[in-house]
Structures are given as C-alpha cells and as structure tokens.
mmCIF file of C-alpha atoms and ligand atoms in Angstrom:
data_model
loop_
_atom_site.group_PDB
_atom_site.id
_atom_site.type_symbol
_atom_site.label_atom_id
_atom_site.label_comp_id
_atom_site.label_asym_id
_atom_site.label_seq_id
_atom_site.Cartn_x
_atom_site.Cartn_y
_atom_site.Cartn_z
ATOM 1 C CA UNK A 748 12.440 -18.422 202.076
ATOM 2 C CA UNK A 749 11.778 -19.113 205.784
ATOM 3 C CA UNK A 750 13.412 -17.395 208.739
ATOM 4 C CA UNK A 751 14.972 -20.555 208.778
ATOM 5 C CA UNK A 752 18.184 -19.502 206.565
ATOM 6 C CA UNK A 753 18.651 -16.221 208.048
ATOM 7 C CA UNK A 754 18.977 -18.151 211.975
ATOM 8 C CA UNK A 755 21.561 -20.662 210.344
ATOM 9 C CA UNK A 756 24.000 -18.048 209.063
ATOM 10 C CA UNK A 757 24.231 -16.235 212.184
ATOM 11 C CA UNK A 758 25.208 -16.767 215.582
ATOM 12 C CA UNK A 759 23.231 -15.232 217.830
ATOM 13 C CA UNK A 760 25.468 -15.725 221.151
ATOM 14 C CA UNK A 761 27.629 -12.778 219.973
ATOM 15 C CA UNK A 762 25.714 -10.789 217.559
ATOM 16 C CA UNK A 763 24.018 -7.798 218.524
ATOM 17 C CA UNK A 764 21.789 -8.217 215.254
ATOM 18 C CA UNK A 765 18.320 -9.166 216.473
ATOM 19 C CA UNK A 766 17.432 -13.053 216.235
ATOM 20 C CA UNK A 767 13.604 -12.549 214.950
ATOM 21 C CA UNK A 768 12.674 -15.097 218.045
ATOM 22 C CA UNK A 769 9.442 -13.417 218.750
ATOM 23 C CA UNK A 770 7.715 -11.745 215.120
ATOM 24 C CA UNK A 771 6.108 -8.783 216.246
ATOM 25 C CA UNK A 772 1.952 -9.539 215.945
ATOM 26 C CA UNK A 773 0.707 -6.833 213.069
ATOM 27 C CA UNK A 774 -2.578 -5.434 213.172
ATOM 28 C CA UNK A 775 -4.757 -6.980 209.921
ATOM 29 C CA UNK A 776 -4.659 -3.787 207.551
ATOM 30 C CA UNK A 777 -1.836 -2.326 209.368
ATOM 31 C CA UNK A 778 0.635 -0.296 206.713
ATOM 32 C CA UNK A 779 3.315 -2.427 205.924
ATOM 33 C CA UNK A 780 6.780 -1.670 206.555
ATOM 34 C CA UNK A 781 9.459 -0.930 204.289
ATOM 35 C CA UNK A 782 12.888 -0.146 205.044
ATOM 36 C CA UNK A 783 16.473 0.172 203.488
ATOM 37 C CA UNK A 784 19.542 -0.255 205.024
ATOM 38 C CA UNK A 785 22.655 0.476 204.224
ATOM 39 C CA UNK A 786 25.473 -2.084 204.162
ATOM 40 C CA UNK A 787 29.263 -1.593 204.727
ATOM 41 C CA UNK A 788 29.889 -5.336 204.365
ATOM 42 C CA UNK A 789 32.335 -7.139 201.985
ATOM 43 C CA UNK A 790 30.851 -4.520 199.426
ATOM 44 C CA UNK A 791 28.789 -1.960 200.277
ATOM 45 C CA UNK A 792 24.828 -2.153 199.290
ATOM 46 C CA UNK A 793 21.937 -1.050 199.965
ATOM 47 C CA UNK A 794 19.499 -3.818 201.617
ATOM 48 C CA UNK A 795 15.518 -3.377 200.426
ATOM 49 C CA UNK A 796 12.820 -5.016 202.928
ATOM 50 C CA UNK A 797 9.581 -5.010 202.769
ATOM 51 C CA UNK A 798 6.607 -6.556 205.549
ATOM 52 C CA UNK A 799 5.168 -9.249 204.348
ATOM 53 C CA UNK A 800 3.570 -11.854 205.985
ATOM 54 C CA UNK A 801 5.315 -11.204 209.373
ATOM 55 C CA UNK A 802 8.932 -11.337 207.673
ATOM 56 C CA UNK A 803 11.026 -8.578 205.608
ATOM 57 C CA UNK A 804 11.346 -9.767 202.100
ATOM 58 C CA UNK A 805 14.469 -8.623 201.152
ATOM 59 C CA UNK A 806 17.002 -7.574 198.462
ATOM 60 C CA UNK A 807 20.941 -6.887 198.029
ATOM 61 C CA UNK A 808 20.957 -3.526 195.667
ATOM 62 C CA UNK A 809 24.894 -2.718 194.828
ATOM 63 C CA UNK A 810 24.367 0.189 193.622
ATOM 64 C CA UNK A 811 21.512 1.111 195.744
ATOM 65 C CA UNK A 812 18.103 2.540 194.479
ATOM 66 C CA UNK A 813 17.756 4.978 191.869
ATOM 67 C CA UNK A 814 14.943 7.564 191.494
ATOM 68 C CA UNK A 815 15.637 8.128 188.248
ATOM 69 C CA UNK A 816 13.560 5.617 185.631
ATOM 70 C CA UNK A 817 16.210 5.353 183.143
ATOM 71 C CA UNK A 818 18.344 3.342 186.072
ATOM 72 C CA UNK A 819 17.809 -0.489 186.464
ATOM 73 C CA UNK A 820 19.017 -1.559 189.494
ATOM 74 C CA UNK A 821 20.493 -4.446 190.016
ATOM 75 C CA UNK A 822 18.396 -5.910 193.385
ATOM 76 C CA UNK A 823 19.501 -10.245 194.457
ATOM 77 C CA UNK A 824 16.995 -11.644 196.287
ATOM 78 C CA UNK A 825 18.152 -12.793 199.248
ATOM 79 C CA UNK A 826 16.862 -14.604 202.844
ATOM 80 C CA UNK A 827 13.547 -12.935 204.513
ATOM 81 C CA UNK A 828 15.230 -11.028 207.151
ATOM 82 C CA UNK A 829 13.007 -10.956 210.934
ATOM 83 C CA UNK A 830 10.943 -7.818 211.454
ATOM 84 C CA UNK A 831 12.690 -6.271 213.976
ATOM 85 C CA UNK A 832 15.952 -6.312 211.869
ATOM 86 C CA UNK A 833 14.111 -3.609 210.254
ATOM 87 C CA UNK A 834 15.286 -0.536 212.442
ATOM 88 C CA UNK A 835 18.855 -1.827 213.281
ATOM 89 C CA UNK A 836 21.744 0.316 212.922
ATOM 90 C CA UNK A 837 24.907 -0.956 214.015
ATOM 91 C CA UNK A 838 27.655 -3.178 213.965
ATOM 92 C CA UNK A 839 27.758 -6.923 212.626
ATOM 93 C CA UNK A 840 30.717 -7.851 214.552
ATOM 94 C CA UNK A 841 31.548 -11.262 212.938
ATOM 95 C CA UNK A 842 30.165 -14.121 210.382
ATOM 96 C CA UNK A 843 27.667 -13.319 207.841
ATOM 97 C CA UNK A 844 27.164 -9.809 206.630
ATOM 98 C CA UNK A 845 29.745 -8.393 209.432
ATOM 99 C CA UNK A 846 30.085 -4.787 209.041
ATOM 100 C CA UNK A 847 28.678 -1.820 209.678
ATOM 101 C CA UNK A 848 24.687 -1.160 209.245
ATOM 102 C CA UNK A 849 22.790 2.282 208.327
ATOM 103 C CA UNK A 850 19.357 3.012 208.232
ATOM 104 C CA UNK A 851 19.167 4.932 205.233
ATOM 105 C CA UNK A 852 15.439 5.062 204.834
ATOM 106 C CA UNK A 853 12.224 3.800 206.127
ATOM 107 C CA UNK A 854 8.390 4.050 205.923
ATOM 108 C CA UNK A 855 5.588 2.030 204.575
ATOM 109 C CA UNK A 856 4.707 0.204 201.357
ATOM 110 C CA UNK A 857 1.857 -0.806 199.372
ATOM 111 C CA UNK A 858 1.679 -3.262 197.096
ATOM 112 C CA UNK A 859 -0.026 -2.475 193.414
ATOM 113 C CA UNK A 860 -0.619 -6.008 193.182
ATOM 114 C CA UNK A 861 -3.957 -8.165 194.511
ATOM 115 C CA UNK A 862 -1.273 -10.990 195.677
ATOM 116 C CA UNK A 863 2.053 -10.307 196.784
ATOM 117 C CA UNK A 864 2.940 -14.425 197.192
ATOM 118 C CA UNK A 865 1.651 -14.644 193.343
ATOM 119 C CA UNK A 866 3.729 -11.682 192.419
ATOM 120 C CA UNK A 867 7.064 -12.849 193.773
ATOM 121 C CA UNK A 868 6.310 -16.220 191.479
ATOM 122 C CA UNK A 869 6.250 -14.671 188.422
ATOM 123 C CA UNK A 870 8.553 -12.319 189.015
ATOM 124 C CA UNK A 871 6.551 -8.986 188.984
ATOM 125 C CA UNK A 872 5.819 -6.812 191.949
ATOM 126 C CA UNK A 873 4.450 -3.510 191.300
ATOM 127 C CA UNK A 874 4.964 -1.355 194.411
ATOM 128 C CA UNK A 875 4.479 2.220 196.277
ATOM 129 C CA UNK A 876 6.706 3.212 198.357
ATOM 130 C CA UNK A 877 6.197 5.783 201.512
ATOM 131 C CA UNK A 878 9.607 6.477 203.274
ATOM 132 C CA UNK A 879 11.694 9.504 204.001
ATOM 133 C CA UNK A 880 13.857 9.520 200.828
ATOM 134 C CA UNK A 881 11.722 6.980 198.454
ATOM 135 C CA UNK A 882 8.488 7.806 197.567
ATOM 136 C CA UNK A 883 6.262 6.761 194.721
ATOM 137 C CA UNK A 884 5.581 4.015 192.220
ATOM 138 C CA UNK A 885 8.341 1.100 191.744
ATOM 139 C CA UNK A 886 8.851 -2.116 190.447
ATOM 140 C CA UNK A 887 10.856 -5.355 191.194
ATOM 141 C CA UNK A 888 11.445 -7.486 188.401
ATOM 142 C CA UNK A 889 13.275 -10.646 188.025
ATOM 143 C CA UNK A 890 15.538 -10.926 185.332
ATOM 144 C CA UNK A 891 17.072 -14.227 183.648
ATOM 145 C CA UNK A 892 21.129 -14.045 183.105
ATOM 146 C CA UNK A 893 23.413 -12.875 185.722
ATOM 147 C CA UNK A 894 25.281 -16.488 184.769
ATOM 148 C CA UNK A 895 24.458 -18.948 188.197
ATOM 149 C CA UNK A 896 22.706 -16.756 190.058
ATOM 150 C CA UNK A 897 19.735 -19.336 190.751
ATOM 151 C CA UNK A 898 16.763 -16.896 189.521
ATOM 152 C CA UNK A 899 17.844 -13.835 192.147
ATOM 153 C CA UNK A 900 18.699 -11.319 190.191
ATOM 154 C CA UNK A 901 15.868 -8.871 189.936
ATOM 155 C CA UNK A 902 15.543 -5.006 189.232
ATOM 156 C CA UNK A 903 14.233 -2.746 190.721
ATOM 157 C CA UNK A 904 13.107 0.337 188.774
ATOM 158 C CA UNK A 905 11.546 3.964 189.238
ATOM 159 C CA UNK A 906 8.439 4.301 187.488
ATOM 160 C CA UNK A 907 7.947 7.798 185.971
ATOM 161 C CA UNK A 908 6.112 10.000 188.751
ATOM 162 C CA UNK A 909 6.007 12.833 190.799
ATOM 163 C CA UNK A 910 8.845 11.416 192.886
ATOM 164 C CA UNK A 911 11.262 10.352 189.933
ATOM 165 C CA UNK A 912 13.959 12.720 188.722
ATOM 166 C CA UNK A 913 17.514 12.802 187.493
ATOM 167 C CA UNK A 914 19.102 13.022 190.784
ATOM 168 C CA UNK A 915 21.598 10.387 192.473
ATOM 169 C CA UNK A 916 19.782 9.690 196.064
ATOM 170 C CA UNK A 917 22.264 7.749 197.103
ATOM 171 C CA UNK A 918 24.731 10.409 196.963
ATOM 172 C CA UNK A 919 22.731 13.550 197.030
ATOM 173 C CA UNK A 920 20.658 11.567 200.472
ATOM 174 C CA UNK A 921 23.836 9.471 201.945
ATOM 175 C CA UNK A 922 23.162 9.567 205.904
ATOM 176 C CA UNK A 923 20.939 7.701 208.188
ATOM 177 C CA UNK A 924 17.640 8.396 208.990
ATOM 178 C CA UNK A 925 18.093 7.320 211.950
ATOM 179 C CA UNK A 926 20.892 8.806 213.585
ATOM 180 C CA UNK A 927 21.172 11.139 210.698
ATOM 181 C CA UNK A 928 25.167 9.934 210.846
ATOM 182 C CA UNK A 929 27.454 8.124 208.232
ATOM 183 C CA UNK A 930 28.959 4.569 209.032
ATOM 184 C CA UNK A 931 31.555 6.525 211.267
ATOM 185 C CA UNK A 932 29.273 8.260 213.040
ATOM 186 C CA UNK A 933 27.775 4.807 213.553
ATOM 187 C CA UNK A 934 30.336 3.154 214.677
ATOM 188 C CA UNK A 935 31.705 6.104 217.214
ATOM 189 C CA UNK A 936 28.372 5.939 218.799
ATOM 190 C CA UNK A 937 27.877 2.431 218.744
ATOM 191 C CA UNK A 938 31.212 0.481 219.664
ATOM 192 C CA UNK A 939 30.922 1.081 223.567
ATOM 193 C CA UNK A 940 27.546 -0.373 224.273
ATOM 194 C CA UNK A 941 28.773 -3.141 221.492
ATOM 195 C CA UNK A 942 32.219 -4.031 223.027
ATOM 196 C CA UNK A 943 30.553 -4.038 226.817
ATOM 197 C CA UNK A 944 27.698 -6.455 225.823
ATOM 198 C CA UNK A 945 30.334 -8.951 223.890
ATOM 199 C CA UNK A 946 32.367 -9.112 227.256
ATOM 200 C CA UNK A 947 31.094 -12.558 227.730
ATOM 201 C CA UNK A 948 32.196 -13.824 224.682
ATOM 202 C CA UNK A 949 34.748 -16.320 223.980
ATOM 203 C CA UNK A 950 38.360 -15.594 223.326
ATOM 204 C CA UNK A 951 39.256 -14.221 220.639
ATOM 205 C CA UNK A 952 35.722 -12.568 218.833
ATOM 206 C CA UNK A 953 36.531 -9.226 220.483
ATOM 207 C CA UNK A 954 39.812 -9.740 218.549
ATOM 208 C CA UNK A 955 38.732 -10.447 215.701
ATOM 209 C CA UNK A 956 35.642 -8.032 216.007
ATOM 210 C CA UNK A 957 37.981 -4.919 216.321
ATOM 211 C CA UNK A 958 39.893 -6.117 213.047
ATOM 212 C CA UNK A 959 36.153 -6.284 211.759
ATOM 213 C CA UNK A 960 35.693 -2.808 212.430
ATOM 214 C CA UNK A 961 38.550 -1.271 211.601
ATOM 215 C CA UNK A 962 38.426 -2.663 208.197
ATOM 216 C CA UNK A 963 35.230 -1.227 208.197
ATOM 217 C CA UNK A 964 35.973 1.863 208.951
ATOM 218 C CA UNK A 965 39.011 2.207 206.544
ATOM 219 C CA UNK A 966 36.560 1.300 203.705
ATOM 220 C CA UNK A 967 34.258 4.003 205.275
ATOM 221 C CA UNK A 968 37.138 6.383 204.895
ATOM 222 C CA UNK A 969 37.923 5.275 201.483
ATOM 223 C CA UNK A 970 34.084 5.205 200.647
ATOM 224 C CA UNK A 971 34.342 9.294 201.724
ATOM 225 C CA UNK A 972 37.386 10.123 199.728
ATOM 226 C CA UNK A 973 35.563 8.868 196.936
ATOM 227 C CA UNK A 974 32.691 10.603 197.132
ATOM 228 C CA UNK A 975 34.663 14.162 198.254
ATOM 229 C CA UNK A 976 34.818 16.457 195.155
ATOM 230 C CA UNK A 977 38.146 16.065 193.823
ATOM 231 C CA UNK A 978 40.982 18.310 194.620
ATOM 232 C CA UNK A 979 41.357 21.526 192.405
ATOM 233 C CA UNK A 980 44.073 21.260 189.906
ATOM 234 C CA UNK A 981 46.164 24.328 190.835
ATOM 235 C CA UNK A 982 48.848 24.924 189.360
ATOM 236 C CA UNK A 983 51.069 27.443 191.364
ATOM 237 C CA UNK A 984 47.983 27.712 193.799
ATOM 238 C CA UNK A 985 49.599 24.840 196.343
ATOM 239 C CA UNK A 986 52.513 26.693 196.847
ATOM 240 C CA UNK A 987 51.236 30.324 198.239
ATOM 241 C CA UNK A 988 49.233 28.099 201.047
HETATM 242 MN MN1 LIG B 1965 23.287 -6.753 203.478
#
C-alpha cells in the first residue's frame, strides 16, 4: 500500500495531521521505528506502525496489544501511514479517522525475519519490539475469516518471554508517553494551538470540528467511567455521607 491511499482520505488544508510530503531520509542500518498510537475515533484502537522502507506499516488493534501470550489480538491491516505521523498526538478535527490521537508507546523494532516485503506476503512477521511499554518477541499473523475483510485481518501475539505476563497493558499502562496525559489531557492542551491554526478555514469546519471534539471527549468520559473501579455496594453506607 502506497502513501498514495493515506493522501486521498485526508484533506490536508485543514488537518493538523502531518501530510508525509517530505519522508524523512533514514540512515542505512538505522533502528527502525515503531510506534503505537492510541485512537479515540469512531471506536477506540490502538494503531501499530512500524518503519519500513521509509513508510509506517500499520495496523488497527481494537482491543489493543496484549502482553500476555494466551491473547490473540485482533490487528486489520490498514494504509502505510507517513513517517512523521509517527509522533503525533492530537486532534483529527474532521474526515477520516477524526478524533483524538495518543501516543501510547514508542521505540524501535527489529524484524526476526531476513525479508520483511516477503514476510508481509505470506502472512508471517516475526518481530522484537523496543518501546517504553512493549518489549520483546511478537508476531503478526494473518488470519483467513473475519467474513469480507479482503485478507486484513491479522494477529498479533506475545511470544512467551521475559517481557510477557498476565497483566492488561492497556489498562494497567493507559496514558501517553508523550505527554504522559489521557485523551482529555490531550485535548485541553491541544485545542488552542488547533482552533488558532484552522482560523483560515472555510465556514463551517470549526463548527463541525467542535461537535468532533466534544463527541470525543464525551466518549473519553465514558471510556473513564468504564474503566473507574465500580462503586462500593453500601448498603446504609450512602446515607451517613
Ligand atoms: Mn486509527
């Protein structure tokens, strides 16, 4: 998949996500980066990227990844996202994938494969990870099923290592790396540089951009109640308060 996708479902006149018009020039035997970002979109997931060959090959995990080997992921392959999308945090304020973005982890990767390009063919990417959160041996496999899905559903799975265990990252690691920040956070320190750069636009995208965010943040909010411990039953407790 070429760069070629990700430029036609976006419009870069008032999107703050980078365009990928100039790739970034890697030094040969350079670590390669890896990154995942977290996605308050339509649904939130958890977006994989790796470097490879100047582009971020990339996958849509629901669930997000699990560093736990009994957990098969879920991962769709989707578009090769530009380089420099890599470290964005921020808002999408309209069209494709608008929403709010976290960088939940980053670092390098390795491939445990001689050819990456062969790899992705068949399917089967064997893979060490370097980042803040992830670390270890993992795999990406692509599975058949998922009904219509046009061969991109893959897995991605924890091999058993030193860096496996039975614990929920995504829950028990839930901020940015970044900014250290959850998608509020984000969007508190965000939204003034973002509203005075889309000044320009036409009418109506700041409109619709706020409406954009604030169902963003609701399903933030919602996303937080969720994951608060729930409320003590207490009987005759409420009352002395
Ligand atoms: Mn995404």
């Amino acid at each position: 998949m070429a760069l070629k996708e990700y430029r036609a479902k976006r419009n870069f006149s008032v999107s703050p996500e980078p365009s990928g018009a100039e790739p970034k020039k890697r030094k040969k035997g350079a670590p390669l980066f890896f990154c995942v970002q977290k996605h308050l979109a339509s649904h939130l997931h958890y977006d994989l990227r790796l470097e490879h060959d100047g582009v971020l090959l990339s996958w849509a995990v629901p669930k997000g990844p699990s560093i736990n080997p009994a957990d098969k992921r879920l991962a769709m392959h989707v578009e090769d996202h530009p380089l420099e999308y890599g470290t964005f945090e921020g808002v999408i304020p309209d069209g494709y994938g608008a929403g709010i973005v976290m960088l939940w982890d980053e670092g390098t990767w390795e491939p445990l494969v001689d050819d990456v390009a062969d790899a992705l063919k068949r399917g089967d990417l064997k893979l060490r990870l370097n980042g803040v959160k992830l670390k270890g041996s993992w795999a990406l496999i692509r599975t058949r099923g998922y009904g219509d899905s046009g061969g991109r559903s893959w897995l991605l799975l924890k091999h058993k290592d030193e860096w496996a265990g039975p614990v929920d990252i995504a829950a028990f690691a839930p901020l940015s790396i970044k900014s250290g920040g959850d998608f509020t956070d984000i969007l508190a320190q965000e939204s003034p540089d973002l509203w005075t750069s889309n000044r320009a636009a036409k009418s109506g995208a700041q409109t619709h951009m706020l409406k954009v965010v604030e169902r963003a943040v609701a399903i933030a909010e919602e996303n937080k109640a969720k994951a608060a411990p729930p409320a003590r039953a207490s009987k005759g407790r409420k009352a002395k308060r």
